[in-house]
C-alpha positions as a Python dict, from the first residue, in 0.01 Angstrom:
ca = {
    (1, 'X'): (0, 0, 0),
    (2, 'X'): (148, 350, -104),
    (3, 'X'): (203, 641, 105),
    (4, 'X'): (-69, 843, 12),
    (5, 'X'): (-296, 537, 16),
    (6, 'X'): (-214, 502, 396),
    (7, 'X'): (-257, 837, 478),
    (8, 'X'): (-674, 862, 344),
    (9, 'X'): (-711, 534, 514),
    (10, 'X'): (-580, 724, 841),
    (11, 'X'): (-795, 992, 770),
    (12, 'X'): (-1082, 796, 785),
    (13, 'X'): (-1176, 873, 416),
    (14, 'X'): (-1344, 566, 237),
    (15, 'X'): (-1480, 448, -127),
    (16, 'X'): (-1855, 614, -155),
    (17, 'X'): (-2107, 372, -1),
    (18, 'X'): (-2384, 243, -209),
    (19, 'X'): (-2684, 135, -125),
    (20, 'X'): (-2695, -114, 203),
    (21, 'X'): (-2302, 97, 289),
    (22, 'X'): (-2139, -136, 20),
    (23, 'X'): (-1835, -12, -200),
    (24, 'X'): (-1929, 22, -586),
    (25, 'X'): (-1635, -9, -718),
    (26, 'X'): (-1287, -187, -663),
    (27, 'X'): (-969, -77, -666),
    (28, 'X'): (-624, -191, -820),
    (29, 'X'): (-378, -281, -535),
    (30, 'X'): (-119, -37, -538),
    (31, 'X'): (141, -291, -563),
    (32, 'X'): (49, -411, -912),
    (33, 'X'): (269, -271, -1125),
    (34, 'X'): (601, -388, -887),
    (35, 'X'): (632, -693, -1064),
    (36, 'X'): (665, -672, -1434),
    (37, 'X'): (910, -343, -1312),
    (38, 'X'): (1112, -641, -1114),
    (39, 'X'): (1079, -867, -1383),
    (40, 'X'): (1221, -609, -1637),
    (41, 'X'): (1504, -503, -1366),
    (42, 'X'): (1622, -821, -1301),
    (43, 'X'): (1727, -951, -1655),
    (44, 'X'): (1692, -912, -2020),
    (45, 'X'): (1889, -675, -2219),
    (46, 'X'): (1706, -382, -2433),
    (47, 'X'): (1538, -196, -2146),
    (48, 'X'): (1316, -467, -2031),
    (49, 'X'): (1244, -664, -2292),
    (50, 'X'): (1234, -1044, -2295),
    (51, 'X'): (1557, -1196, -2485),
    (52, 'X'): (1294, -1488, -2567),
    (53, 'X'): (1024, -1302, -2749),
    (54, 'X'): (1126, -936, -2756),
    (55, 'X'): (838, -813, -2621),
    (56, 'X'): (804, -592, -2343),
    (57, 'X'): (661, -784, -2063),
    (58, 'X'): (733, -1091, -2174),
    (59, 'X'): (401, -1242, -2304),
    (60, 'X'): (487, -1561, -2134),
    (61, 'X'): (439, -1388, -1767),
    (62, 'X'): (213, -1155, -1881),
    (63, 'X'): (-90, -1410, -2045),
    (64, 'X'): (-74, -1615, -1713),
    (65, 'X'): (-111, -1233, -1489),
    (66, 'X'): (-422, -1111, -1684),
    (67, 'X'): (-556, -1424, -1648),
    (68, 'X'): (-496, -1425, -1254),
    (69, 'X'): (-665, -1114, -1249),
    (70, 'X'): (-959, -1191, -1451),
    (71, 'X'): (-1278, -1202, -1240),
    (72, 'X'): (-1500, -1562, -1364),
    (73, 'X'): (-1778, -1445, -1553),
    (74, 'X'): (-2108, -1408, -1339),
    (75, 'X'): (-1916, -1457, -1038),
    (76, 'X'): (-2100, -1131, -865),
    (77, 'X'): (-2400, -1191, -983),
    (78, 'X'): (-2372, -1568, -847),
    (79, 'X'): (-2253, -1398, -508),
    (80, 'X'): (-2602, -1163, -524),
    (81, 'X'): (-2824, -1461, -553),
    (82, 'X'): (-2610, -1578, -245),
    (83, 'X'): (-2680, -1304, -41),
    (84, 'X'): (-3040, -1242, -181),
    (85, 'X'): (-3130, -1636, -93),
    (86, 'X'): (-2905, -1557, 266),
    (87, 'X'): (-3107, -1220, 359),
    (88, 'X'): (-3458, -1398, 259),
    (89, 'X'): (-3392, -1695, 499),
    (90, 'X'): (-3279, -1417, 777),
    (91, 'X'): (-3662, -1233, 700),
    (92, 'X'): (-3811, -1619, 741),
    (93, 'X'): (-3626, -1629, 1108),
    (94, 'X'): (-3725, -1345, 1210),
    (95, 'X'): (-4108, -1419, 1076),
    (96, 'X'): (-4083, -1735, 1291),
    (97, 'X'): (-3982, -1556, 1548),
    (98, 'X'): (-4332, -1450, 1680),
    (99, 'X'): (-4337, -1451, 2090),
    (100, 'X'): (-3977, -1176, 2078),
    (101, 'X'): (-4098, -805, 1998),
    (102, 'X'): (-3975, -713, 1674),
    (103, 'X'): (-3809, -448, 1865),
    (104, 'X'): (-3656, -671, 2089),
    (105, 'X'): (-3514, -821, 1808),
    (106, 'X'): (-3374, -507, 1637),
    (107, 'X'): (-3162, -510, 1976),
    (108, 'X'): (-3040, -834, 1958),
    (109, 'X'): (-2891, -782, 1581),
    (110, 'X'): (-2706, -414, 1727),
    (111, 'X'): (-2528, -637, 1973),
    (112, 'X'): (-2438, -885, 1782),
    (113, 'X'): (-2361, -602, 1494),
    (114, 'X'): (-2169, -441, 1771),
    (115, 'X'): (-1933, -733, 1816),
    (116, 'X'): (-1815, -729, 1464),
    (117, 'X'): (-1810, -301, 1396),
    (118, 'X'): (-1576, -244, 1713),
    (119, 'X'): (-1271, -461, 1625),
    (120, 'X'): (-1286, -274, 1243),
    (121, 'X'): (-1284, 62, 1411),
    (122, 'X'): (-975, -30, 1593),
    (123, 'X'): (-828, -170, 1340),
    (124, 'X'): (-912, 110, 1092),
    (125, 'X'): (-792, 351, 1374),
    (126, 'X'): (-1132, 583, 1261),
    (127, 'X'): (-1197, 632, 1616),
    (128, 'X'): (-1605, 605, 1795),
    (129, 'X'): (-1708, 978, 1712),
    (130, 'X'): (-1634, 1095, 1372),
    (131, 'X'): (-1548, 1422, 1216),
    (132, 'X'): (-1678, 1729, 1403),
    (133, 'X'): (-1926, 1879, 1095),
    (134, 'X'): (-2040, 1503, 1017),
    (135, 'X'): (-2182, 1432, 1366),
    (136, 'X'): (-2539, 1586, 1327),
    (137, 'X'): (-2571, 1366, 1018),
    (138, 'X'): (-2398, 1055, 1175),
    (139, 'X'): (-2655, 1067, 1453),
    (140, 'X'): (-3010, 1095, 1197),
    (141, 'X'): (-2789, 799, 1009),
    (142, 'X'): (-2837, 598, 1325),
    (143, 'X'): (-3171, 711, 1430),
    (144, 'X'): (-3326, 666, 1093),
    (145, 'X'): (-3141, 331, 980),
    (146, 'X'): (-3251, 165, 1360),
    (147, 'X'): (-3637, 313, 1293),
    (148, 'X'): (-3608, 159, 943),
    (149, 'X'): (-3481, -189, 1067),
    (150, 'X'): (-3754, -185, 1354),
    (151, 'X'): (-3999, -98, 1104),
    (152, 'X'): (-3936, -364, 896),
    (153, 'X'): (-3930, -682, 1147),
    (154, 'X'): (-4269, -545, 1284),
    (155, 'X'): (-4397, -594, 922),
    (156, 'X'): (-4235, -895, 860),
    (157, 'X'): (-4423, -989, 1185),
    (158, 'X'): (-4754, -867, 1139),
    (159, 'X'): (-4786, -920, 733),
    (160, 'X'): (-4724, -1192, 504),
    (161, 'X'): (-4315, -1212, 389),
    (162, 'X'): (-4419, -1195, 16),
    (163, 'X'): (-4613, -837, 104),
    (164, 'X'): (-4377, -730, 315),
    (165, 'X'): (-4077, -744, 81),
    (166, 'X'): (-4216, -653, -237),
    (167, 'X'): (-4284, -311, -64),
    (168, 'X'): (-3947, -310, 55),
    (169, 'X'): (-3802, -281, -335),
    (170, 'X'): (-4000, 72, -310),
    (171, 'X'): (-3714, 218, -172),
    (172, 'X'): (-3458, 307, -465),
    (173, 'X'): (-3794, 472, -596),
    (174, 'X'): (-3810, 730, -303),
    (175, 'X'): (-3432, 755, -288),
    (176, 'X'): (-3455, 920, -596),
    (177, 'X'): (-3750, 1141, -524),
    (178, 'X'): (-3566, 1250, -205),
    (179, 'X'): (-3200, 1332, -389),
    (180, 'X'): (-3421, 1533, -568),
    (181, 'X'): (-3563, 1723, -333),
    (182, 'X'): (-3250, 1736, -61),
    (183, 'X'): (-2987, 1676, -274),
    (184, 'X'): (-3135, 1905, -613),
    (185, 'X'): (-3010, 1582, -803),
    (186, 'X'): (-3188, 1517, -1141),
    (187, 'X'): (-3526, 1440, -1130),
    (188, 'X'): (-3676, 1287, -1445),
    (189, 'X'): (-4006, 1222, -1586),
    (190, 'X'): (-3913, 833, -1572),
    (191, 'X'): (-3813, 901, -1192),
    (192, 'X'): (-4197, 999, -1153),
    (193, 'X'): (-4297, 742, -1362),
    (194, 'X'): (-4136, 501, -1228),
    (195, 'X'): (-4283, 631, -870),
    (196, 'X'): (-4655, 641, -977),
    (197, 'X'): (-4608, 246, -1083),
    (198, 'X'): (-4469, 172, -725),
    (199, 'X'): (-4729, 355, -586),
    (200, 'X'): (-4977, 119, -792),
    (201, 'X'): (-4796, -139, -659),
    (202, 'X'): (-4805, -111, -293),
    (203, 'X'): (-5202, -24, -358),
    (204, 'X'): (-5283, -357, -518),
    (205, 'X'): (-5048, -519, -202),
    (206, 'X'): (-5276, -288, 121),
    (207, 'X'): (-5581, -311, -83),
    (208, 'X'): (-5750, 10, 95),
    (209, 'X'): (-6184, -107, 158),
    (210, 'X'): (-6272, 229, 12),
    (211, 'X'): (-6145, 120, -295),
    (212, 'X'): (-6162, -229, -328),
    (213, 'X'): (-6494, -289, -40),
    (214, 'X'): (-6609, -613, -106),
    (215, 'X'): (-6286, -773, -144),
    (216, 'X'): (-6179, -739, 135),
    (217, 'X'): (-6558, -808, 354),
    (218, 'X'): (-6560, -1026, 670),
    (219, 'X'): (-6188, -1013, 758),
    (220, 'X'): (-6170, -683, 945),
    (221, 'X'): (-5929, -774, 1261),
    (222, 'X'): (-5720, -949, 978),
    (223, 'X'): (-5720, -647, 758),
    (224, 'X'): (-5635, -465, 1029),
    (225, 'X'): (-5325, -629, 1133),
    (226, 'X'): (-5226, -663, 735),
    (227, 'X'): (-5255, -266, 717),
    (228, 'X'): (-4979, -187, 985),
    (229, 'X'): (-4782, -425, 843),
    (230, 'X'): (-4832, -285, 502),
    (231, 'X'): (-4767, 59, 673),
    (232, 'X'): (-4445, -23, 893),
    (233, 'X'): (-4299, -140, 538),
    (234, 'X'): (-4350, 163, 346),
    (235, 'X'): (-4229, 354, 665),
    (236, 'X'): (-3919, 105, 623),
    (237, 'X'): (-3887, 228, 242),
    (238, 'X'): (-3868, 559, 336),
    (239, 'X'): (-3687, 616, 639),
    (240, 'X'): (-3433, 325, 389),
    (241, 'X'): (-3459, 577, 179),
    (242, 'X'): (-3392, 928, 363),
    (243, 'X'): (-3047, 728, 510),
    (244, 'X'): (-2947, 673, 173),
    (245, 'X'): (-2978, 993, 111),
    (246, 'X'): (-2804, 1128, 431),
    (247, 'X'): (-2515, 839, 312),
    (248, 'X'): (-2467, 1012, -38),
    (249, 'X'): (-2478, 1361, 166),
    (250, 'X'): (-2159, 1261, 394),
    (251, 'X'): (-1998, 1086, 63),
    (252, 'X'): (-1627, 991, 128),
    (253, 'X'): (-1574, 1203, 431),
    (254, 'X'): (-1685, 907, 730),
    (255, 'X'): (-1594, 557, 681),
    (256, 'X'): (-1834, 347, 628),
    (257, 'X'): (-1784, 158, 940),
    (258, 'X'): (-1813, 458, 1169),
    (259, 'X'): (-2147, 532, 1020),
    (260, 'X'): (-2234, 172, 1121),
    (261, 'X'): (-2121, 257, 1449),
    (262, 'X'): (-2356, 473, 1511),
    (263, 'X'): (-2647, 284, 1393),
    (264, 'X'): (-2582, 31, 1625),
    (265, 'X'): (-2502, 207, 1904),
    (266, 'X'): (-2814, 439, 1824),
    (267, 'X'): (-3043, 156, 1744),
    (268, 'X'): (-2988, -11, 2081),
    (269, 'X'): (-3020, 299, 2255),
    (270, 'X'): (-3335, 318, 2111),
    (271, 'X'): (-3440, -48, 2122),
    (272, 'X'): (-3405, -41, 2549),
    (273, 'X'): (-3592, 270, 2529),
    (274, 'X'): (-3861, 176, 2281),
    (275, 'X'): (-3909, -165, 2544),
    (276, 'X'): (-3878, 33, 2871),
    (277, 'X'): (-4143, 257, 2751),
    (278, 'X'): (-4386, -58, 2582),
    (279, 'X'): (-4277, -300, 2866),
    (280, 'X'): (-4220, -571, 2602),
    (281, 'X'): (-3887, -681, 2689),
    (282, 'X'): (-3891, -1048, 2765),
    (283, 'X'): (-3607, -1324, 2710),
    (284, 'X'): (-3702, -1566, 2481),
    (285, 'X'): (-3795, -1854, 2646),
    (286, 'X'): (-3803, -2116, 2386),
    (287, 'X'): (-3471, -2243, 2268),
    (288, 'X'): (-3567, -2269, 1912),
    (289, 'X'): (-3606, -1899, 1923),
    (290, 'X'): (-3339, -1799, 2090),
    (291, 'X'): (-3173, -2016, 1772),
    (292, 'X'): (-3375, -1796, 1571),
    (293, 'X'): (-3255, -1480, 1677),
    (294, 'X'): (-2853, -1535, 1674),
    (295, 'X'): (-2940, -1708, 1282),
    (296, 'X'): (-3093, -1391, 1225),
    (297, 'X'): (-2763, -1169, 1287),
    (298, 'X'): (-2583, -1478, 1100),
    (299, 'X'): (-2770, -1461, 792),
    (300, 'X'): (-2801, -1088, 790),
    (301, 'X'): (-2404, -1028, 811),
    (302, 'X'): (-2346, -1322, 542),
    (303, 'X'): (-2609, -1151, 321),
    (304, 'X'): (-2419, -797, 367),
    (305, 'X'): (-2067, -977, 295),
    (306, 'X'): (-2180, -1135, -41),
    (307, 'X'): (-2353, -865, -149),
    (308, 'X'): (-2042, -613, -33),
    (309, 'X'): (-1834, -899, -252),
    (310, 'X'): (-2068, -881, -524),
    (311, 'X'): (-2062, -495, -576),
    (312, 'X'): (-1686, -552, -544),
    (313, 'X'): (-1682, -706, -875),
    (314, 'X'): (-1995, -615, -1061),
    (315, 'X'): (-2152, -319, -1202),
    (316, 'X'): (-2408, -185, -896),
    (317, 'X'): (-2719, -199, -1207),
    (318, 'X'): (-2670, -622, -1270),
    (319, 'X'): (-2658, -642, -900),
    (320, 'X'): (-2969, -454, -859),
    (321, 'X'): (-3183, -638, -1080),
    (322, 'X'): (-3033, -1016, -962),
    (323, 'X'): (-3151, -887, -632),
    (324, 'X'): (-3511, -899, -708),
    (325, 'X'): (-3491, -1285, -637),
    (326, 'X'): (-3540, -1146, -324),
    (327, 'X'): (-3889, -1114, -422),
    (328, 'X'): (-3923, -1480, -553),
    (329, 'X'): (-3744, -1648, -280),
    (330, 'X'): (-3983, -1447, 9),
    (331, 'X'): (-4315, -1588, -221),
    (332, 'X'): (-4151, -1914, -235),
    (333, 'X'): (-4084, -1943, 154),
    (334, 'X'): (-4454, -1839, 199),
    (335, 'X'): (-4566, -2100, 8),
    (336, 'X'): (-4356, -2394, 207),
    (337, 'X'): (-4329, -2260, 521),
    (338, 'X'): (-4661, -2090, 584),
    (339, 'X'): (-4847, -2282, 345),
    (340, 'X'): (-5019, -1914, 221),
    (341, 'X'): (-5058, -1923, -122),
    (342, 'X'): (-5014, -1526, -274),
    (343, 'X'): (-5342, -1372, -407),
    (344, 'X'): (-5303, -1239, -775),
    (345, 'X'): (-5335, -889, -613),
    (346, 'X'): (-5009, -965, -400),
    (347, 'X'): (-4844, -1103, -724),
    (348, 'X'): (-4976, -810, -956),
    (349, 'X'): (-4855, -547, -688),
    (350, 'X'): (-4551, -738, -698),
    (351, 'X'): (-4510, -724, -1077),
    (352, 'X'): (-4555, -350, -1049),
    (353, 'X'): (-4304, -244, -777),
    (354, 'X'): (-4061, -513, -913),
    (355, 'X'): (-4064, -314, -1245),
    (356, 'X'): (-4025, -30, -1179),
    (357, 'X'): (-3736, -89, -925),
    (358, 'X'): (-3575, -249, -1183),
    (359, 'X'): (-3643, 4, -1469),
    (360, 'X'): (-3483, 280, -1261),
    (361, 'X'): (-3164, 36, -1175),
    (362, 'X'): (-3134, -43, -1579),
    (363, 'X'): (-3186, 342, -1675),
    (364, 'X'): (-2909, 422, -1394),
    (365, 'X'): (-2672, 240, -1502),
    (366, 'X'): (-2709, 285, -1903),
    (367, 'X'): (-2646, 650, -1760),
    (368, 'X'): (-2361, 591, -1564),
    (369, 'X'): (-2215, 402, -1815),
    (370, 'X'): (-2214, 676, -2104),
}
């Protein structure tokens, strides 16, 4: 690692997160280039060149190092369906897990989260605080990622998997509509587009009686448990959303980690308080659930690792749209696990936000790629 490389990894600066605080691109290790300049320096006449071939590397060391380097073809987007299958089974836990609050649970992943961030901080020498002008957004970061997270085990909880994921997907939809209005990024006619069709979406999923009355006749204490679920995941797209936003706002100036740091540490904090206030908290006293809940950090971190792996290697569009299997694995686990087959308004509100998630990842990237 170079000099200067060293000294931005001191100061705490770091690649710009994408979504889910993974790195979009990779980078060439700085020691690269030090062989071929040893190979050159340590033999052949003519200013580097091979005495064998007269080329400059020789081609015989230079085939075999571009084909070190050569990534195998579809291994990120094999490494997506990894962490898409790995995150779905993590939503099933925590939908089995129904006698531990979905707060309660939120607390249990910032501990074990916890465990993992504090031995990269020290390593990383970032320190626990962060730049001075960076705080105030460092501290909504963790408010507004832990409401998010909360948000979304209560509907995974209280509303079927397939509903409560397929709403999830809304959120690159209002990440776009908020850079637009906090960030005065570009706001197109396909961004609102694109937003009226998620919109749809979610409608055909909550199914509101004032539009839809009869269909929806003789189950009202069902209907109302399905509607804050519904609810608690589009509050999870948005609040997703808003950090996403607050994540492009602080760019390269806080590592990664460190904003991690304070979601945890926030999202505890306001876990304990959430549970002091409720008077939920309750150790679970099944064994199979406690199971549940340390599988639930498991699969969650292996998710975040593939997917951090996958970015690594991929273009961030490919990776968006292999990560709607997120979608067919949570339909597919309701169908085995819960034995609840989807309704066709579930599976055409799916179609819709699915779409258009995936039409704004494919028109992002053709424009990043120009």
């Amino acid at each position: 690692m170079g000099p200067q490389e060293s000294a931005r990894e001191r100061a705490g600066e770091s690649p710009e997160p994408g979504e889910s605080g993974l790195q979009l691109t990779h980078h060439t290790p700085s020691d690269a280039g030090e062989e071929p300049a040893d190979a050159e320096a340590a033999g052949a006449p003519g200013g580097g060149r091979c005495w064998l071939c007269g080329s400059s590397p020789c081609c015989s060391r230079a085939e075999p190092e571009a084909k070190k380097k050569a990534p195998c073809p579809g291994l990120g987007l094999f490494y997506t369906l990894l962490s898409a299958f790995l995150f779905s089974v993590g939503s099933l836990f925590v939908k089995k897990v129904q006698d531990v609050h979905a707060v309660e649970i939120s607390a249990f992943r910032c501990v074990f989260q916890m465990l993992v961030i504090i031995p990269c901080l020290i390593y990383r020498k970032t320190g626990f605080i962060g730049p001075k002008g960076q705080r105030i957004f460092l501290i909504l970061r963790g408010v507004l990622g832990s409401t998010s997270m909360i948000l979304l085990y209560y509907a995974f909880q209280t509303t079927s998997l397939a509903d409560a994921t397929v709403i999830t997907f809304s959120c690159p939809v209002f990440t776009s509509l908020f850079a637009w209005i906090f960030l005065k990024e570009k706001y197109s006619p396909w961004d609102a587009f694109f937003t009226l069709f998620t919109i749809t979406g979610v409608i055909l999923i909550v199914r509101p009686p004032f539009l839809f009355g009869s269909n929806t006749s003789g189950m009202e204490e069902s209907y109302s448990v399905h509607l804050k679920g519904t609810i608690a995941a589009v509050g999870h797209a948005v609040f997703a959303a808003v950090t996403l936003v607050i994540l492009r706002k602080m760019g390269k100036s806080v590592d990664y980690f460190l904003s991690i740091w304070y979601y945890v540490v926030l999202g505890l904090i306001e876990s304990i308080v959430v549970l002091f206030i409720t008077g939920d908290w309750s150790l679970p006293y099944c064994g199979l659930d406690r199971l549940f809940l340390i599988l639930i950090g498991l699969f969650g971190l292996g998710g975040q690792v593939f997917l951090t792996k996958a970015l690594q290697i991929e273009k961030a569009g490919p990776v968006a749209i292999m990560k709607t299997m997120d979608v067919v694995f949570a339909f597919i686990f309701q169908i085995i696990f819960f034995n609840d087959m989807p309704s066709l308004w579930t599976v055409g509100g799916a179609l819709c936000v699915v779409a258009s998630s995936t039409g704004a990842a494919i028109r992002k990237w053709l424009q990043s790629s120009k």
